[in-house]
Amino acid sequence: MVIRWFSAGKSTVALSVAIGRRMAALLLLAALLPLAGRAQVLVGATAFGPVFRGLRPAGADTALLLVARARRVGVSTFVQTSGARGYLRLGPRQQLRYRVGTDMIYDSRGTPPFVREDYGADVADVFTLDAANHWQLGQQLHYDQSRANATRTGLWLGRLGYQRRLRAASPTDTLSQMRLTVLGGLATDRRNGREDAGFAFGFDAAALYFLNGPLAAPLALRVLGTRARLGPRTMQRLVAEAVGEQAFLEGAPLVVQGRVGYRTNRAEDYLLGSVQRIQSDTVAMQAGASYRINEFATLRSDNSLLLPSRAFRYRRLGERADTLQDVGYRQRELDTRQELRFARPRLQTSISFGYRERTRSYYLDNSRFLSVPRLATTLAREQVKDIKEQTILWLGNLTWLPSPRHALALLGSTQLLRVDAPSKDNQQTRDEAQHLLRLTWTGRWAGAFRTTLGVAGEYRQTVFIRASQSAENYVDHLLHWEPGFTWAPGRWSIRSSYHLWVSYQVRDQPAEQARNRASRVLEQTQSLTYQLRPRLLLLADYQRRENRVGQLDWTRFRESPLDTSVTHDLSIGGRQSWVGRRGSTSLRLGYRLLEQRNYGRAALQLDNPTGPASQLIYLHSITRQQGPEVAVERRATAGFNLTASIWLQWLRTYSAYSVGKGAYSGSSYTAVDLAQEARRVLPYFELAAEWRVGAKRRFALRPAGQ
């Protein structure tokens, strides 16, 4: 996976311009960020590199952020990431922004040992041409390298940008803005033993218009286009999107939202002596409304339609290369949700209905000039993947506060999934029904004592329509039990939670009853802390997970155990903290024990020529990891943060067993195999460092055009 350090998808619509000198404008911008996040869903990144946002606000200090992270994730696997990013003010109107980094996964047992070894760098130089901050001229460099995948990409782009306020005459609207950017340069791409180079160009136009004032949602428009010619390959993208919300009358209870978007993307790569083109086209439409019935009830509607299509086309690179068959599919996704909410001070309830439909159909172009019979055979082979899915969901919840200290919550849902595959060779045709009912009670008592209790029941049924798959039909019965409490008397703090869920999976056909399964999972968490001194805290945490799987006799409601696994995780220690003018530091010392036990049946091979060759045994496989644990955390006001921990672990793996009666057909071991034992010392570590270089002070933002 190649690192993308800067992405145009992260660029919000027309928020790169400064929004005013007042602090209240900063708070307003923070409130608009969620809407901008929704608006950028269909935008994405450019096809050949990043598009940088506007200049750093005037008056800010030069800054550099260094980040490094490393940790051990397995016996032989390590993860490391590092990066540096920042900006330099080269003058009153010029800035240099940059970002470099690495991302690596190392496995010492592999050949080569690096599973992933990626490098990335971005540099952008932007110069403001006028004092009003309307025109910007700049350039940017982009570099990506993945040594594990033997790929390398590079990009140089020149940039000319123009931005201005849309309502300059309005003193209250400093947010409505327009931005136009034109890009052009050179791109290189090396992969599959080939090195291609060519021209790249693009444009980005965006506008943010607050039609109904700064407190209402704005109208956002964006059009983004890119194209790069890399030897015999062409990469291009076009994205257009409009998002808006409108209340028809001031103070009216009806508010309507809408979104329209279009995206087309063409990506080409080498495949089997040919160039494979993946052509993606998507049309997206969304409409929603919110109607306030009265002061307690609200009706909401959200509806969307997505029309994606994909085409896979091939062209030869040489005379001997065989062109693959051009194929593609068309898809339709319809999603609607209607919700009614009712809220009173002590009672809140809602009920919603959702429907989702996804239809995909495959087609092919006769690019290989097949005969009519062969074309029909090839098309039928592709149409095996045609599918239609329909999901109907009813969801309701109720929250009641009988007293200020107690709350009852009831949740119920019903879902039906229907999968239809027109081809008789597709075995996915089925119906799935799911019903869930959950009751949760939360109570607060005297003495900082709080209790919770959750009870839930779930019923699932899966029915395959085709007769050849009817043996897989089953019903699943699930029960959940979730008690817990929190108690904080004085210096003590005690937290305890449990979760027990039981599943009974029953096959429909009598001949398949031997495949019935019963499983029980118990999870419990215990946490105990004691404040010995104001800055010294004693800690103890314990987690246990037990999973039992057995063969179920549903008619007599009996089960025979097949496999059991139990995991214990115990951690005890203390944490001391120090606080000063330059920051805070904490040190944690402790001991951790992690043990996993697997219980099952196996066969012991016997060296007895006159007797049975094997005998049933009850096998216990045990893995134990234990050792001291040290963790240090430093938070400095100057901008340096450090978190480091190490668990010096003694690993031991061994087996124990007891002899049963009779024989067993399954996994078999010799006495020598079961006597083997593995011991290792493994330091598990984790390191995260962050250093922000440069003074940090408040600055004033300057709106565009002033």
XYZ file of C-alpha atoms in Angstrom:
706
model
C 0.000 0.000 0.000
C 1.468 3.338 -1.025
C 1.327 6.225 1.403
C -0.685 9.241 0.263
C 0.559 12.007 2.513
C -1.653 14.763 1.125
C -4.965 14.007 -0.548
C -7.425 16.239 -2.313
C -10.172 14.264 -0.607
C -9.059 15.859 2.631
C -9.508 19.332 1.223
C -12.734 20.912 2.397
C -14.772 22.948 -0.030
C -13.542 26.554 -0.134
C -12.432 26.691 3.486
C -8.798 27.391 2.621
C -9.291 31.199 2.806
C -9.045 32.945 6.192
C -12.421 33.691 7.745
C -11.908 36.910 9.689
C -10.220 38.449 12.693
C -12.872 37.622 15.226
C -12.672 34.574 17.469
C -16.364 33.865 16.933
C -15.654 33.134 13.279
C -13.292 30.333 14.334
C -16.053 28.669 16.336
C -18.389 28.920 13.365
C -15.855 27.250 11.114
C -15.540 24.337 13.549
C -19.305 23.875 13.438
C -19.216 23.640 9.623
C -16.520 20.959 9.413
C -18.926 17.988 9.713
C -20.890 19.244 6.701
C -17.709 19.650 4.698
C -16.758 16.086 5.591
C -20.033 14.843 4.134
C -19.526 16.924 1.015
C -16.115 15.424 0.271
C -17.287 11.786 0.209
C -17.561 11.721 -3.574
C -14.555 13.931 -4.266
C -11.545 11.768 -3.433
C -7.953 12.421 -4.470
C -6.584 13.326 -7.853
C -5.399 10.546 -10.122
C -1.796 11.731 -10.150
C -1.089 13.366 -6.845
C -2.235 15.774 -4.170
C -3.856 19.177 -4.506
C -2.729 21.473 -1.708
C -5.009 23.847 0.118
C -4.485 27.579 0.613
C -1.730 29.427 2.347
C -0.987 29.281 6.028
C -2.765 32.182 7.836
C -0.681 35.320 8.134
C 1.101 35.780 11.442
C 1.623 32.084 12.247
C 5.069 30.905 13.309
C 7.187 28.496 11.328
C 6.443 24.950 12.491
C 7.783 21.412 12.041
C 6.105 18.252 13.283
C 8.160 15.055 13.645
C 6.354 11.771 14.256
C 7.811 8.296 14.835
C 6.079 5.073 15.839
C 7.380 1.529 16.203
C 6.035 -1.597 17.845
C 6.265 -5.335 17.827
C 3.032 -7.013 16.758
C 4.098 -10.669 16.669
C 6.890 -13.103 17.319
C 8.699 -12.017 14.154
C 6.655 -9.034 12.911
C 7.414 -5.358 13.511
C 5.639 -2.186 12.391
C 7.316 1.192 11.930
C 6.055 4.542 10.668
C 7.772 7.909 10.672
C 7.076 11.290 9.196
C 7.941 14.955 9.147
C 5.686 17.753 8.024
C 5.703 21.485 8.316
C 5.815 24.824 6.558
C 8.336 27.600 6.078
C 7.568 31.277 5.525
C 10.061 32.395 2.912
C 8.672 35.904 2.824
C 5.552 37.970 3.434
C 3.756 36.213 0.558
C 5.620 32.935 0.050
C 5.335 29.648 1.900
C 6.928 26.233 1.547
C 4.920 23.244 2.791
C 6.314 19.725 2.944
C 5.653 16.231 4.217
C 7.866 13.121 4.123
C 7.471 9.739 5.742
C 7.904 5.982 5.767
C 5.601 3.059 6.452
C 7.058 -0.404 7.006
C 6.043 -3.907 8.095
C 8.965 -6.224 8.747
C 8.763 -10.011 9.112
C 12.096 -11.634 9.881
C 10.898 -15.017 8.568
C 9.955 -13.696 5.127
C 11.941 -13.625 1.892
C 12.358 -10.722 1.422
C 11.794 -9.795 5.064
C 9.856 -6.608 4.286
C 6.128 -7.187 3.840
C 5.674 -3.478 3.190
C 8.335 -0.824 2.690
C 6.864 2.459 1.495
C 8.311 5.948 1.230
C 6.492 9.179 0.423
C 7.288 12.869 0.078
C 5.383 16.035 -0.857
C 6.684 19.576 -1.229
C 4.618 22.614 -2.236
C 5.824 26.176 -2.832
C 3.019 28.772 -2.985
C 3.429 32.497 -3.666
C 0.687 35.123 -3.314
C 0.757 37.580 -6.215
C -1.410 40.331 -4.743
C -2.011 41.895 -1.368
C -5.704 40.909 -1.420
C -4.729 37.205 -1.468
C -6.698 36.555 -4.680
C -4.007 35.097 -6.990
C -1.567 32.355 -6.053
C 1.282 30.867 -8.064
C 3.152 27.784 -6.992
C 4.537 24.365 -7.666
C 4.515 21.007 -5.968
C 6.564 17.821 -5.986
C 5.213 14.385 -5.118
C 7.098 11.096 -4.695
C 5.948 7.589 -3.742
C 7.962 4.389 -3.601
C 6.919 0.895 -2.595
C 9.963 -1.340 -2.596
C 7.970 -4.426 -1.654
C 5.740 -3.981 -4.746
C 8.556 -2.596 -6.952
C 6.599 0.555 -7.819
C 7.677 4.186 -7.881
C 5.775 7.315 -8.882
C 6.859 10.927 -9.189
C 5.097 14.165 -10.033
C 5.903 17.834 -10.619
C 3.018 20.251 -10.992
C 2.822 23.961 -11.564
C -0.173 25.655 -9.977
C -2.110 28.842 -10.623
C -4.980 29.608 -8.250
C -7.591 32.306 -7.818
C -9.882 32.765 -4.825
C -12.242 35.462 -3.604
C -15.266 36.118 -1.419
C -18.633 35.682 -3.079
C -20.464 38.228 -0.935
C -17.819 40.856 -0.385
C -20.457 43.534 0.235
C -21.851 41.630 3.225
C -19.911 42.414 6.413
C -21.423 39.395 8.226
C -20.668 36.755 5.577
C -16.930 36.101 5.497
C -17.339 32.398 4.672
C -18.910 32.375 1.199
C -15.970 31.798 -1.097
C -14.924 30.606 -4.544
C -11.655 28.920 -5.541
C -10.272 28.099 -8.998
C -7.027 26.168 -9.512
C -5.249 25.105 -12.721
C -2.498 22.473 -12.601
C 0.051 21.239 -15.135
C 3.326 19.334 -15.093
C 5.137 16.032 -15.564
C 4.509 12.584 -14.037
C 6.559 9.376 -13.918
C 5.462 5.848 -13.025
C 7.606 2.723 -12.702
C 6.044 -0.730 -12.232
C 6.130 -4.233 -13.725
C 9.624 -3.579 -15.067
C 8.473 -0.552 -17.085
C 9.183 3.104 -16.556
C 6.678 5.533 -18.076
C 6.628 9.328 -18.166
C 4.271 11.924 -19.554
C 2.362 15.141 -19.071
C -0.226 15.697 -16.332
C -2.735 18.485 -15.958
C -5.942 19.226 -14.090
C -8.252 21.789 -12.592
C -10.188 22.242 -9.359
C -13.149 24.603 -8.972
C -15.055 24.903 -5.698
C -17.520 27.280 -4.101
C -19.144 27.584 -0.694
C -22.196 29.856 -0.546
C -24.086 30.685 2.667
C -27.410 31.576 1.154
C -29.365 31.589 4.417
C -26.829 33.208 6.684
C -23.745 31.938 8.522
C -25.701 29.755 10.948
C -27.452 27.697 8.238
C -25.917 24.941 6.131
C -24.260 26.311 2.975
C -24.527 25.322 -0.674
C -21.309 23.553 -1.712
C -20.236 23.052 -5.328
C -17.119 21.344 -6.635
C -15.747 20.177 -9.972
C -12.392 18.396 -10.107
C -10.679 17.013 -13.189
C -7.257 15.408 -13.725
C -5.491 13.634 -16.572
C -2.041 12.071 -16.912
C -0.545 10.420 -20.002
C 2.039 7.808 -18.939
C 3.427 6.090 -22.018
C 0.764 3.714 -23.348
C -1.401 4.316 -20.285
C -3.807 7.140 -19.473
C -5.084 8.092 -16.037
C -7.942 10.525 -15.729
C -10.691 11.522 -13.334
C -13.626 13.900 -13.283
C -15.709 14.603 -10.184
C -18.658 16.977 -9.909
C -20.781 17.403 -6.800
C -23.352 19.784 -5.341
C -24.635 19.684 -1.759
C -27.236 21.954 -0.218
C -29.921 22.415 2.404
C -32.881 24.767 2.282
C -35.661 25.842 4.644
C -38.438 27.218 2.450
C -39.833 29.705 4.970
C -38.250 31.342 7.967
C -39.292 29.401 11.043
C -41.067 26.753 8.912
C -40.970 23.179 10.211
C -39.824 21.725 6.858
C -36.143 21.546 5.863
C -35.006 19.813 2.654
C -31.495 18.575 1.897
C -30.121 17.391 -1.420
C -26.958 16.131 -3.049
C -26.063 15.367 -6.651
C -22.737 13.961 -7.744
C -20.991 12.405 -10.712
C -17.650 10.675 -10.834
C -15.766 9.106 -13.705
C -12.373 7.506 -13.326
C -10.089 5.804 -15.806
C -7.137 3.804 -14.505
C -4.827 1.711 -16.665
C -2.214 -0.873 -15.721
C -0.254 -3.714 -17.316
C -1.693 -7.240 -17.281
C -0.474 -10.314 -19.228
C 1.099 -8.398 -22.069
C -1.864 -6.042 -22.348
C -2.976 -2.728 -20.926
C -6.013 -3.140 -18.696
C -8.347 -0.169 -18.465
C -10.727 0.029 -15.522
C -13.403 2.565 -16.388
C -15.550 3.576 -13.418
C -18.596 5.819 -13.722
C -20.896 6.668 -10.844
C -23.975 8.864 -10.573
C -25.145 9.664 -7.036
C -28.324 11.395 -5.910
C -29.560 12.006 -2.398
C -32.626 13.791 -1.085
C -33.732 14.193 2.489
C -36.224 16.136 4.517
C -36.960 16.900 8.139
C -40.443 17.914 9.267
C -41.169 19.085 12.791
C -44.706 17.917 13.586
C -44.818 19.631 16.962
C -42.432 20.473 19.774
C -42.089 16.783 20.675
C -42.256 14.876 17.352
C -40.071 15.007 14.239
C -40.351 13.094 10.974
C -37.185 12.518 8.960
C -36.618 11.036 5.529
C -33.353 10.142 3.803
C -33.282 8.685 0.284
C -30.367 7.999 -2.031
C -29.760 6.435 -5.434
C -26.340 5.269 -6.592
C -25.693 4.121 -10.172
C -22.136 2.782 -10.484
C -20.802 0.960 -13.526
C -17.448 -0.664 -14.199
C -15.850 -1.684 -17.488
C -12.658 -3.765 -17.851
C -11.138 -3.279 -21.278
C -7.875 -4.599 -22.722
C -5.582 -3.721 -25.614
C -2.448 -5.495 -26.820
C 1.050 -4.187 -26.288
C 2.573 -6.494 -28.912
C 1.638 -8.808 -31.735
C 2.038 -11.963 -29.640
C 0.052 -10.696 -26.706
C -3.458 -12.110 -26.394
C -6.132 -9.531 -25.694
C -8.448 -10.524 -22.860
C -12.208 -10.314 -23.162
C -13.761 -6.911 -22.401
C -16.286 -7.233 -19.581
C -18.183 -4.968 -17.235
C -21.177 -4.615 -14.972
C -23.916 -2.124 -14.190
C -25.227 -1.647 -10.690
C -28.096 0.126 -8.972
C -28.218 0.879 -5.262
C -31.382 2.295 -3.739
C -31.447 3.225 -0.073
C -34.307 4.838 1.835
C -34.882 5.456 5.530
C -37.941 6.967 7.210
C -37.820 7.820 10.909
C -40.297 9.193 13.440
C -38.896 10.578 16.703
C -40.763 11.549 19.859
C -38.977 13.202 22.768
C -40.284 14.230 26.175
C -38.217 15.003 29.280
C -38.676 11.487 30.693
C -39.571 9.512 27.581
C -37.806 9.261 24.234
C -38.791 6.909 21.472
C -38.238 6.441 17.754
C -39.292 4.032 15.040
C -37.678 3.784 11.635
C -38.134 1.862 8.420
C -35.300 1.193 6.011
C -35.153 -0.397 2.606
C -32.025 -1.102 0.566
C -31.786 -2.698 -2.841
C -28.635 -3.555 -4.773
C -28.749 -5.008 -8.275
C -25.703 -5.930 -10.344
C -25.727 -7.307 -13.893
C -22.689 -8.258 -15.975
C -22.183 -7.794 -19.698
C -19.360 -8.234 -22.199
C -18.255 -6.697 -25.473
C -17.224 -9.036 -28.256
C -13.697 -7.640 -28.413
C -12.248 -11.012 -29.454
C -14.772 -11.500 -32.286
C -16.140 -14.742 -30.882
C -18.652 -16.791 -32.769
C -22.268 -16.622 -31.691
C -22.215 -19.930 -29.712
C -18.921 -19.077 -27.965
C -20.137 -15.555 -27.221
C -23.294 -16.942 -25.622
C -21.240 -19.386 -23.528
C -18.846 -16.665 -22.373
C -21.702 -14.303 -21.552
C -23.509 -17.001 -19.551
C -20.298 -17.601 -17.564
C -20.107 -13.913 -16.664
C -23.807 -13.638 -15.850
C -23.434 -16.315 -13.165
C -22.300 -13.416 -10.952
C -25.504 -11.400 -11.500
C -27.200 -10.763 -8.189
C -29.989 -8.811 -6.540
C -30.124 -8.043 -2.820
C -33.056 -6.572 -0.914
C -32.930 -5.607 2.757
C -35.921 -4.496 4.825
C -35.256 -3.201 8.332
C -37.627 -2.113 11.089
C -35.942 -0.530 14.093
C -37.477 0.852 17.259
C -36.101 2.042 20.576
C -37.592 3.410 23.762
C -35.842 5.144 26.681
C -37.754 5.797 29.895
C -36.530 7.550 33.014
C -38.837 6.435 35.868
C -36.683 8.470 38.273
C -33.678 10.760 37.947
C -31.341 7.926 38.961
C -32.703 5.098 36.855
C -33.194 4.515 33.133
C -34.731 1.722 31.070
C -33.894 1.292 27.385
C -35.688 -1.087 25.035
C -34.396 -1.814 21.544
C -36.070 -3.996 18.938
C -35.224 -4.712 15.320
C -36.451 -6.929 12.514
C -34.480 -7.429 9.327
C -35.113 -9.478 6.209
C -32.424 -10.013 3.584
C -33.329 -11.578 0.256
C -30.591 -12.558 -2.187
C -31.654 -13.567 -5.693
C -29.194 -14.902 -8.267
C -30.836 -15.486 -11.677
C -28.259 -18.066 -12.789
C -28.890 -21.629 -11.656
C -25.143 -22.069 -11.143
C -25.059 -19.330 -8.523
C -25.689 -20.838 -5.094
C -26.183 -17.574 -3.200
C -29.980 -17.406 -3.535
C -31.277 -17.326 0.040
C -33.412 -15.533 2.625
C -32.071 -14.372 5.971
C -34.340 -13.182 8.779
C -33.121 -11.631 12.005
C -35.129 -10.520 15.060
C -33.566 -8.815 18.082
C -34.989 -7.555 21.373
C -32.746 -5.946 24.009
C -33.593 -4.484 27.436
C -31.044 -2.439 29.374
C -31.438 -1.017 32.874
C -29.039 1.523 34.369
C -29.242 2.582 37.989
C -27.300 5.002 40.174
C -27.233 4.477 43.917
C -25.798 6.182 46.961
C -22.078 6.012 47.565
C -21.040 6.436 43.910
C -22.416 3.007 43.092
C -23.799 2.375 39.604
C -25.203 -0.836 38.150
C -26.144 -1.933 34.649
C -28.024 -4.976 33.451
C -28.658 -5.956 29.861
C -30.764 -8.847 28.573
C -31.204 -9.653 24.901
C -32.658 -12.377 22.732
C -31.944 -12.901 19.050
C -33.405 -15.201 16.427
C -31.765 -15.776 13.042
C -32.936 -17.982 10.220
C -31.171 -18.721 6.942
C -32.995 -20.505 4.129
C -31.320 -21.391 0.823
C -33.848 -21.484 -1.980
C -32.207 -23.987 -4.286
C -32.703 -27.631 -3.403
C -28.997 -28.403 -3.758
C -28.258 -25.999 -0.887
C -31.141 -26.926 1.412
C -28.815 -28.935 3.661
C -27.281 -25.625 4.764
C -30.569 -24.209 6.123
C -30.365 -23.470 9.833
C -31.876 -21.506 12.694
C -29.722 -19.719 15.253
C -31.022 -18.905 18.753
C -28.950 -16.404 20.748
C -29.261 -15.161 24.315
C -27.268 -12.337 25.910
C -26.729 -11.551 29.595
C -24.726 -8.391 30.413
C -24.494 -7.342 34.087
C -21.966 -4.883 35.456
C -21.291 -2.314 38.136
C -19.036 0.635 38.987
C -18.193 1.636 42.548
C -15.909 4.478 43.617
C -15.824 4.725 47.435
C -13.195 7.278 48.417
C -9.785 6.401 47.008
C -11.029 3.121 45.555
C -12.456 2.608 42.101
C -13.911 -0.754 41.123
C -15.348 -1.611 37.705
C -16.724 -4.975 36.744
C -18.558 -6.136 33.637
C -19.716 -9.474 32.252
C -21.067 -10.582 28.924
C -22.444 -14.070 28.412
C -23.961 -15.051 25.099
C -25.221 -18.472 24.164
C -25.882 -19.665 20.641
C -27.800 -22.756 19.543
C -27.467 -23.419 15.812
C -29.946 -26.023 14.582
C -30.058 -27.485 11.068
C -33.430 -27.888 9.382
C -33.054 -31.317 7.803
C -33.101 -34.415 10.048
C -30.114 -35.891 8.221
C -27.989 -32.858 9.174
C -28.638 -32.905 12.933
C -25.093 -34.090 13.625
C -23.912 -30.636 12.509
C -25.897 -28.804 15.183
C -23.674 -26.679 17.358
C -23.959 -24.991 20.733
C -21.500 -22.309 21.765
C -21.076 -20.291 24.930
C -18.858 -17.242 25.238
C -18.199 -15.587 28.586
C -16.238 -12.365 28.807
C -15.516 -10.659 32.081
C -13.461 -7.588 32.931
C -12.388 -6.527 36.405
C -10.568 -3.272 37.086
C -9.384 -2.061 40.476
C -7.555 1.190 41.255
C -6.430 2.762 44.524
C -5.147 6.341 44.894
C -2.345 5.786 47.378
C -1.036 9.347 47.101
C -2.185 12.317 45.013
C 0.156 11.292 42.166
C 0.594 7.581 42.853
C -2.055 5.210 41.573
C -2.141 1.437 42.102
C -3.762 -0.582 39.300
C -5.006 -4.109 38.777
C -6.825 -5.358 35.666
C -8.081 -8.817 34.834
C -9.810 -10.045 31.694
C -11.070 -13.524 31.016
C -12.649 -14.976 27.902
C -14.005 -18.509 27.673
C -15.375 -20.038 24.489
C -17.018 -23.469 24.531
C -18.222 -25.257 21.384
C -20.195 -28.482 21.539
C -22.306 -30.796 19.439
C -26.011 -30.172 20.107
C -28.875 -32.632 20.345
C -31.747 -30.178 19.920
C -34.611 -32.623 20.481
C -33.322 -33.669 23.911
C -31.503 -30.353 24.480
C -28.186 -31.982 25.283
C -24.703 -31.196 24.113
C -21.315 -32.911 23.940
C -18.261 -30.652 24.290
C -15.952 -30.491 21.277
C -13.547 -27.638 21.893
C -12.924 -25.117 24.666
C -10.513 -22.198 24.854
C -9.886 -20.010 27.903
C -7.790 -16.825 27.928
C -6.579 -15.048 31.083
C -5.022 -11.581 30.999
C -3.787 -10.221 34.345
C -1.951 -6.939 34.821
C -0.943 -5.352 38.130
C 1.258 -2.361 38.869
C 1.493 1.257 39.860
C 1.682 4.606 38.077
C 3.557 7.628 39.382
C 3.127 11.023 37.748
C 4.987 14.333 37.997
C 3.683 17.705 36.819
C 5.818 20.775 36.215
C 5.848 23.982 34.249
C 7.395 22.246 31.238
C 4.934 19.377 31.119
C 3.912 16.149 32.809
C 5.576 12.748 33.096
C 4.201 9.405 34.209
C 5.936 6.112 34.912
C 4.175 2.783 35.177
C 5.755 -0.394 36.565
C 3.949 -3.681 36.687
C 3.653 -7.322 35.820
C 1.512 -8.933 33.134
C 0.423 -12.520 32.625
C -1.329 -13.717 29.461
C -2.317 -17.359 29.281
C -4.359 -19.251 26.701
C -5.580 -22.799 27.212
C -7.206 -24.905 24.511
C -9.088 -28.030 25.519
C -10.015 -30.726 23.018
C -9.944 -34.379 22.144
C -7.159 -36.134 20.247
C -5.633 -39.584 19.713
C -2.459 -40.851 21.345
C -0.497 -43.224 19.113
C 0.473 -46.388 20.975
C 3.521 -48.532 20.317
C 1.609 -51.755 20.952
C 1.691 -54.325 18.114
C -0.935 -56.569 19.735
C -3.328 -53.907 21.014
C -5.091 -50.830 19.594
C -2.993 -48.381 17.569
C -4.350 -45.286 19.323
C -6.310 -44.201 22.354
C -8.536 -41.249 23.194
C -6.922 -38.453 25.202
C -8.160 -35.112 26.502
C -5.524 -32.673 25.302
C -4.662 -29.321 26.908
C -2.527 -26.950 24.808
C -1.139 -24.144 26.954
C 0.594 -20.928 25.907
C 1.819 -18.704 28.736
C 3.348 -15.254 28.356
C 4.499 -13.382 31.459
C 7.002 -10.815 32.572
C 7.570 -7.275 33.872
C 6.081 -4.298 32.081
C 7.395 -0.720 32.022
C 5.676 2.285 30.409
C 6.747 5.941 30.255
C 4.678 8.860 29.022
C 5.890 12.442 28.612
C 3.663 15.395 27.690
C 5.596 18.641 27.329
C 4.182 22.120 26.934
C 6.980 22.866 24.460
C 5.479 20.389 21.987
C 7.374 17.143 22.662
C 5.322 14.048 23.512
C 6.695 10.573 24.109
C 5.020 7.268 24.907
C 7.132 4.139 25.342
C 6.409 0.733 26.825
C 8.108 -2.639 26.944
C 6.867 -6.014 28.090
C 9.776 -8.355 28.735
C 7.968 -11.568 28.046
C 8.888 -15.142 28.865
C 6.996 -17.345 26.430
C 6.322 -20.979 27.194
C 4.264 -23.393 25.083
C 3.570 -26.923 26.216
C 0.885 -29.636 26.323
C -0.768 -31.771 28.989
C -3.279 -34.570 28.605
C -5.278 -37.196 30.413
C -6.152 -40.640 29.015
C -9.757 -41.463 28.182
C -11.582 -44.629 27.218
C -11.835 -46.010 23.715
C -10.378 -44.855 20.399
C -10.637 -41.540 18.591
C -10.498 -40.734 14.888
C -8.961 -37.311 14.397
C -5.734 -35.523 15.194
C -3.174 -37.927 16.591
C 0.096 -37.410 18.463
C 2.895 -39.492 19.893
C 4.094 -39.265 23.468
C 7.296 -37.637 22.201
C 5.296 -34.937 20.402
C 3.281 -34.118 23.504
C 6.400 -33.933 25.669
C 7.941 -31.182 23.557
C 8.107 -27.733 25.083
C 9.091 -24.325 23.657
C 10.611 -21.490 25.683
C 11.585 -18.041 24.438
C 12.247 -14.555 25.724
C 10.501 -11.911 23.614
C 10.532 -8.178 24.388
C 7.266 -6.683 23.128
C 7.712 -2.924 22.798
C 5.808 0.099 21.566
C 7.218 3.565 20.946
C 5.457 6.745 19.813
C 7.183 10.135 19.686
C 5.883 13.483 18.495
C 7.901 16.679 18.426
C 6.463 20.007 17.350
C 9.336 22.385 16.593
C 8.649 26.106 16.601
C 6.901 28.522 18.915
C 3.156 28.238 19.168
C 1.202 31.462 19.550
C -2.168 32.811 18.616
C -2.580 34.505 15.277
C -5.225 36.561 13.513
C -6.885 35.310 10.344
C -7.184 37.628 7.377
C -10.241 37.232 5.135
C -9.702 37.139 1.394
C -10.296 40.340 -0.491
C -9.521 42.653 2.407
